[in-house]
Tab-separated table of C-alpha atoms and ligand atoms in Angstrom:
chain	number	residue	atom	x	y	z
F	157	MET	CA	100.305	128.590	147.764
F	158	TYR	CA	97.023	129.108	149.305
F	159	ILE	CA	94.948	127.550	152.219
F	160	ASP	CA	91.190	127.369	152.323
F	161	SER	CA	90.816	127.677	156.187
F	162	HIS	CA	87.168	126.983	156.040
F	163	CYS	CA	84.881	124.858	153.622
F	164	HIS	CA	81.978	122.485	153.551
F	165	ILE	CA	83.208	120.119	150.878
F	166	ASN	CA	81.186	117.146	152.563
F	167	PHE	CA	77.970	119.113	151.529
F	168	PRO	CA	76.473	116.737	148.619
F	169	GLU	CA	76.724	119.459	146.038
F	170	LEU	CA	80.487	119.570	146.489
F	171	ALA	CA	81.015	115.903	147.672
F	172	VAL	CA	79.556	114.570	144.371
F	173	ARG	CA	82.287	116.547	142.579
F	174	MET	CA	85.402	115.694	144.699
F	175	PRO	CA	87.891	114.611	141.961
F	176	GLU	CA	87.257	117.940	140.060
F	177	ILE	CA	87.365	119.954	143.341
F	178	LEU	CA	90.695	118.553	144.353
F	179	GLN	CA	92.055	119.113	140.739
F	180	LYS	CA	90.947	122.755	140.974
F	181	MET	CA	92.620	123.451	144.308
F	182	GLN	CA	95.814	122.185	142.640
F	183	ASP	CA	95.258	124.209	139.539
F	184	ASN	CA	94.938	127.489	141.776
F	185	GLY	CA	97.808	126.596	144.107
F	186	VAL	CA	95.530	125.696	146.999
F	187	THR	CA	97.652	123.268	149.038
F	188	HIS	CA	95.230	122.435	152.120
F	189	ALA	CA	91.561	122.906	153.145
F	190	LEU	CA	89.867	122.633	156.298
F	191	CYS	CA	86.408	121.020	156.031
F	192	VAL	CA	84.331	122.378	158.840
F	193	SER	CA	81.748	120.375	160.758
F	194	VAL	CA	78.229	121.941	161.282
F	195	ASP	CA	76.291	119.045	163.226
F	196	LEU	CA	76.983	115.663	164.622
F	197	PRO	CA	75.097	113.550	162.073
F	198	ASP	CA	77.346	114.890	159.347
F	199	PHE	CA	80.683	114.426	161.370
F	200	PRO	CA	81.402	110.920	160.117
F	201	GLN	CA	81.485	112.213	156.528
F	202	VAL	CA	83.737	115.210	157.537
F	203	LEU	CA	86.176	113.054	159.330
F	204	ALA	CA	86.165	110.445	156.301
F	205	LEU	CA	87.351	113.242	153.990
F	206	ALA	CA	90.227	114.246	156.396
F	207	GLU	CA	91.210	110.498	156.658
F	208	GLN	CA	91.096	110.072	152.934
F	209	TYR	CA	93.115	112.985	151.755
F	210	PRO	CA	96.453	113.960	153.459
F	211	HIS	CA	95.855	117.666	152.770
F	212	ILE	CA	92.230	117.901	154.014
F	213	TYR	CA	91.667	118.631	157.663
F	214	ALA	CA	88.615	118.666	159.644
F	215	SER	CA	86.835	120.036	162.842
F	216	VAL	CA	84.088	118.779	165.093
F	217	GLY	CA	81.228	121.033	166.135
F	218	VAL	CA	77.591	121.973	165.866
F	219	HIS	CA	76.630	125.198	164.000
F	220	PRO	CA	74.432	127.650	165.662
F	221	ASP	CA	72.106	127.932	162.727
F	222	TYR	CA	71.109	124.201	163.352
F	223	GLU	CA	68.192	124.440	165.716
F	224	ASP	CA	66.652	120.917	165.658
F	225	THR	CA	69.674	118.886	166.110
F	226	GLU	CA	71.473	116.654	168.725
F	227	GLU	CA	73.020	119.030	171.436
F	228	PRO	CA	76.653	118.155	171.909
F	229	SER	CA	78.342	118.270	175.449
F	230	ALA	CA	81.746	119.600	175.894
F	231	ALA	CA	82.780	116.085	176.888
F	232	GLN	CA	81.384	114.598	173.690
F	233	LEU	CA	83.195	117.283	171.544
F	234	VAL	CA	86.429	116.600	173.334
F	235	ALA	CA	86.089	112.819	172.622
F	236	LEU	CA	85.192	113.406	169.018
F	237	SER	CA	88.250	115.702	168.596
F	238	GLN	CA	90.868	113.074	169.723
F	239	HIS	CA	92.150	112.414	166.182
F	240	PRO	CA	95.276	113.757	164.526
F	241	LYS	CA	93.206	115.237	161.632
F	242	ILE	CA	90.731	117.071	163.713
F	243	ILE	CA	92.464	120.227	164.221
F	244	ALA	CA	89.649	122.486	165.659
F	245	ILE	CA	86.376	122.787	167.572
F	246	GLY	CA	83.355	124.344	165.622
F	247	GLU	CA	81.921	125.876	163.850
F	248	THR	CA	80.369	127.372	166.747
F	249	GLY	CA	79.244	130.875	167.922
F	250	LEU	CA	76.129	133.061	167.795
F	251	ASP	CA	73.672	133.919	164.905
F	252	TYR	CA	70.923	136.345	165.796
F	253	PHE	CA	70.284	137.105	162.185
F	254	ARG	CA	68.942	133.625	160.882
F	255	LEU	CA	67.140	132.724	164.037
F	256	LYS	CA	65.067	134.903	166.337
F	257	GLY	CA	63.279	134.387	169.628
F	258	ASP	CA	64.807	132.889	172.906
F	259	LEU	CA	68.227	132.069	171.739
F	260	GLU	CA	69.675	130.876	175.230
F	261	TRP	CA	70.226	127.370	173.670
F	262	GLN	CA	72.592	128.942	171.307
F	263	ARG	CA	74.590	130.537	173.914
F	264	GLU	CA	74.704	127.470	176.128
F	265	ARG	CA	75.916	125.397	172.867
F	266	PHE	CA	78.484	127.991	172.357
F	267	ARG	CA	79.814	127.836	175.898
F	268	GLN	CA	80.149	124.038	175.511
F	269	HIS	CA	82.281	124.411	172.422
F	270	ILE	CA	84.516	126.936	174.309
F	271	ARG	CA	84.943	124.606	177.152
F	272	ALA	CA	85.725	121.690	174.859
F	273	SER	CA	88.388	123.940	173.183
F	274	ARG	CA	89.900	124.644	176.579
F	275	ILE	CA	89.968	120.979	177.637
F	276	SER	CA	91.282	119.553	174.219
F	277	GLY	CA	93.540	122.458	173.491
F	278	LYS	CA	92.171	122.698	170.033
F	279	PRO	CA	91.382	126.139	168.597
F	280	LEU	CA	87.791	127.424	168.016
F	281	ILE	CA	86.167	128.215	164.737
F	282	ILE	CA	83.827	131.050	165.500
F	283	HIS	CA	80.639	132.165	163.428
F	284	THR	CA	79.082	135.430	164.508
F	285	ARG	CA	76.327	137.178	162.778
F	286	ALA	CA	74.439	140.240	164.243
F	287	ALA	CA	75.602	139.049	167.683
F	288	SER	CA	79.058	140.282	168.051
F	289	GLU	CA	78.622	141.852	171.742
F	290	ASP	CA	77.359	138.578	173.140
F	291	THR	CA	80.082	136.602	171.122
F	292	ILE	CA	82.790	138.528	172.527
F	293	ARG	CA	81.294	138.714	176.073
F	294	ILE	CA	80.918	135.005	176.255
F	295	MET	CA	84.268	134.360	174.749
F	296	ARG	CA	85.603	136.437	177.693
F	297	GLU	CA	83.419	134.708	180.194
F	298	GLU	CA	84.320	131.296	179.159
F	299	GLY	CA	88.058	132.182	178.647
F	300	ALA	CA	88.248	131.279	174.992
F	301	GLY	CA	91.499	133.502	174.569
F	302	THR	CA	95.028	132.516	175.078
F	303	ASP	CA	95.139	135.505	177.331
F	304	ASN	CA	92.901	133.536	179.596
F	305	GLY	CA	94.302	129.993	179.307
F	306	GLY	CA	92.110	129.157	176.179
F	307	ALA	CA	93.382	127.815	172.772
F	308	ALA	CA	91.994	130.857	170.897
F	309	GLY	CA	90.889	130.312	167.303
F	310	VAL	CA	89.513	132.074	164.302
F	311	MET	CA	86.598	134.355	163.829
F	312	HIS	CA	85.484	133.055	160.388
F	313	CYS	CA	83.788	134.599	157.448
F	314	PHE	CA	84.501	137.917	159.418
F	315	THR	CA	81.916	140.865	158.731
F	316	GLU	CA	81.902	142.819	161.801
F	317	SER	CA	83.559	146.074	162.784
F	318	LEU	CA	87.304	146.922	163.332
F	319	GLU	CA	86.542	147.270	167.149
F	320	VAL	CA	85.168	143.541	167.216
F	321	ALA	CA	88.364	142.228	165.110
F	322	LEU	CA	90.605	144.008	167.415
F	323	ALA	CA	88.904	142.555	170.602
F	324	ALA	CA	89.268	139.048	169.235
F	325	ILE	CA	92.913	139.757	168.291
F	326	GLU	CA	93.579	140.839	171.866
F	327	MET	CA	92.517	137.373	172.889
F	328	GLY	CA	94.828	135.650	170.573
F	329	PHE	CA	92.471	135.170	167.689
F	330	TYR	CA	92.846	135.386	163.945
F	331	ILE	CA	90.453	136.813	161.493
F	332	SER	CA	89.310	135.063	158.426
F	333	PHE	CA	88.019	136.741	155.240
F	334	SER	CA	85.934	135.110	152.794
F	335	GLY	CA	84.615	135.896	149.185
F	336	ILE	CA	82.516	138.778	150.682
F	337	LEU	CA	85.798	140.865	150.822
F	338	THR	CA	85.672	140.871	147.152
F	339	PHE	CA	82.200	142.363	146.839
F	340	LYS	CA	81.716	146.030	145.588
F	341	SER	CA	79.299	146.719	148.459
F	342	ALA	CA	81.680	145.469	151.126
F	343	LYS	CA	83.529	148.868	151.778
F	344	ASP	CA	83.357	148.688	155.336
F	345	LEU	CA	84.874	145.181	155.594
F	346	GLN	CA	87.647	146.074	153.149
F	347	ALA	CA	88.659	148.966	155.346
F	348	VAL	CA	88.767	146.529	158.405
F	349	ALA	CA	90.940	144.068	156.418
F	350	LYS	CA	93.327	146.935	155.336
F	351	ALA	CA	93.715	147.979	158.946
F	352	LEU	CA	94.367	144.576	160.394
F	353	PRO	CA	97.973	143.288	160.520
F	354	LEU	CA	98.380	140.458	157.881
F	355	GLU	CA	100.067	138.429	160.692
F	356	ARG	CA	96.496	137.895	162.174
F	357	ILE	CA	94.634	137.059	158.979
F	358	LEU	CA	93.345	133.800	157.400
F	359	ILE	CA	91.308	133.527	154.117
F	360	GLU	CA	88.589	130.937	153.401
F	361	THR	CA	85.816	130.144	151.030
F	362	ASP	CA	82.987	129.014	153.236
F	363	SER	CA	82.137	126.960	150.025
F	364	PRO	CA	79.666	126.124	148.664
F	365	TYR	CA	78.488	129.628	149.721
F	366	LEU	CA	79.727	133.255	149.052
F	367	ALA	CA	81.805	132.620	145.825
F	368	PRO	CA	84.290	135.544	145.532
F	369	MET	CA	84.351	137.888	142.493
F	370	PRO	CA	84.575	137.041	139.607
F	371	HIS	CA	82.562	133.916	140.425
F	372	ARG	CA	80.095	135.534	142.542
F	373	GLY	CA	76.551	133.791	142.464
F	374	LYS	CA	77.992	130.423	141.190
F	375	MET	CA	78.566	127.395	143.578
F	376	ASN	CA	81.979	128.170	145.463
F	377	GLU	CA	84.767	125.716	145.987
F	378	PRO	CA	88.173	125.696	147.737
F	379	GLY	CA	90.133	126.545	144.705
F	380	PHE	CA	88.433	129.963	144.595
F	381	VAL	CA	90.270	131.089	147.805
F	382	ARG	CA	93.013	132.248	145.319
F	383	HIS	CA	90.556	135.151	144.581
F	384	VAL	CA	90.303	136.282	148.257
F	385	GLY	CA	93.935	136.046	148.534
F	386	GLU	CA	94.731	137.979	145.409
F	387	TYR	CA	92.000	140.684	146.451
F	388	LEU	CA	93.730	141.008	150.025
F	389	ALA	CA	97.211	141.524	148.425
F	390	ASP	CA	95.820	144.313	146.134
F	391	LEU	CA	93.914	145.894	148.860
F	392	LYS	CA	96.938	145.963	151.416
F	393	GLY	CA	99.292	146.867	148.636
F	394	LEU	CA	101.421	143.768	149.183
F	395	PRO	CA	103.063	141.193	146.998
F	396	VAL	CA	100.720	138.204	146.171
F	397	LYS	CA	103.484	136.033	147.429
F	398	GLN	CA	103.596	137.605	150.889
F	399	VAL	CA	99.954	137.069	151.456
F	400	GLN	CA	100.269	133.485	150.303
F	401	GLU	CA	103.047	132.741	152.615
F	402	THR	CA	101.808	134.807	155.727
F	403	THR	CA	98.181	133.652	155.515
F	404	SER	CA	99.457	129.896	155.109
F	405	LYS	CA	101.952	130.245	158.005
F	406	ASN	CA	99.203	131.754	160.237
F	407	PHE	CA	96.879	128.714	159.408
F	408	PHE	CA	99.876	126.190	160.389
F	409	ASP	CA	100.582	128.317	163.543
F	410	LEU	CA	96.929	128.508	164.631
F	411	PHE	CA	96.380	124.751	164.341
F	412	LYS	CA	99.771	123.613	165.348
F	413	ILE	CA	100.460	121.873	162.128
F	414	THR	CA	103.955	121.038	160.859
F	415	PRO	CA	103.587	121.548	156.984
V	108	ZN	ZN1	79.809	130.255	159.527
V	109	ZN	ZN1	80.817	127.507	157.597
């Protein structure tokens, strides 16, 4: 069994194919998926999927790339997270790659999410791109980690250095690898995955983006997380079954789910 710890199956290109997507999850042994919220207007659809399907979970948050959207307060995020199928706050974080200029609003938005996570006790889903220094600094300042009274969470679609991964793990976080791990060009990232303990690793698709090999370039979907898991097993020289069981257990432990 595998779990897709991060997907966007509420996006229209995937939502219209839901029966096929659920079937392909089953065909590939993908037992659960976490549908991650990116802004407040989309949140009702994300929640509706989690309410409709027992094996789909959801989060609430506003993505750092969504510039012209309703700004959430910590209190608002906490209120929206009060539902048994909402298991996380995010995705949140910093992205200095997609957007330039004065990004103070991104950092403030990130702080609101960390505060919501601390109040609700629900773990964070953190997106960081070209901003790892500020990401780690704000995580520390706001007490995101279990070392500081926070609920910790996951660094999703991880593409940063081993140093950044270890700093996050030290705060109680998990590291999640997407299909990028399977790309030939991702040698540095593969070295990071190899060096990290399997006990701190999750796997994800971030679908509809970033389809893993051998589907690179196609529309991604949760069933394809199997390829990330198989690649990780090969990379670490571990039995596939061990990667399946440990990454699934990590997911259930982090999000406090009784499977
Ligand atoms: Zn992301
Ligand atoms: Zn995402």
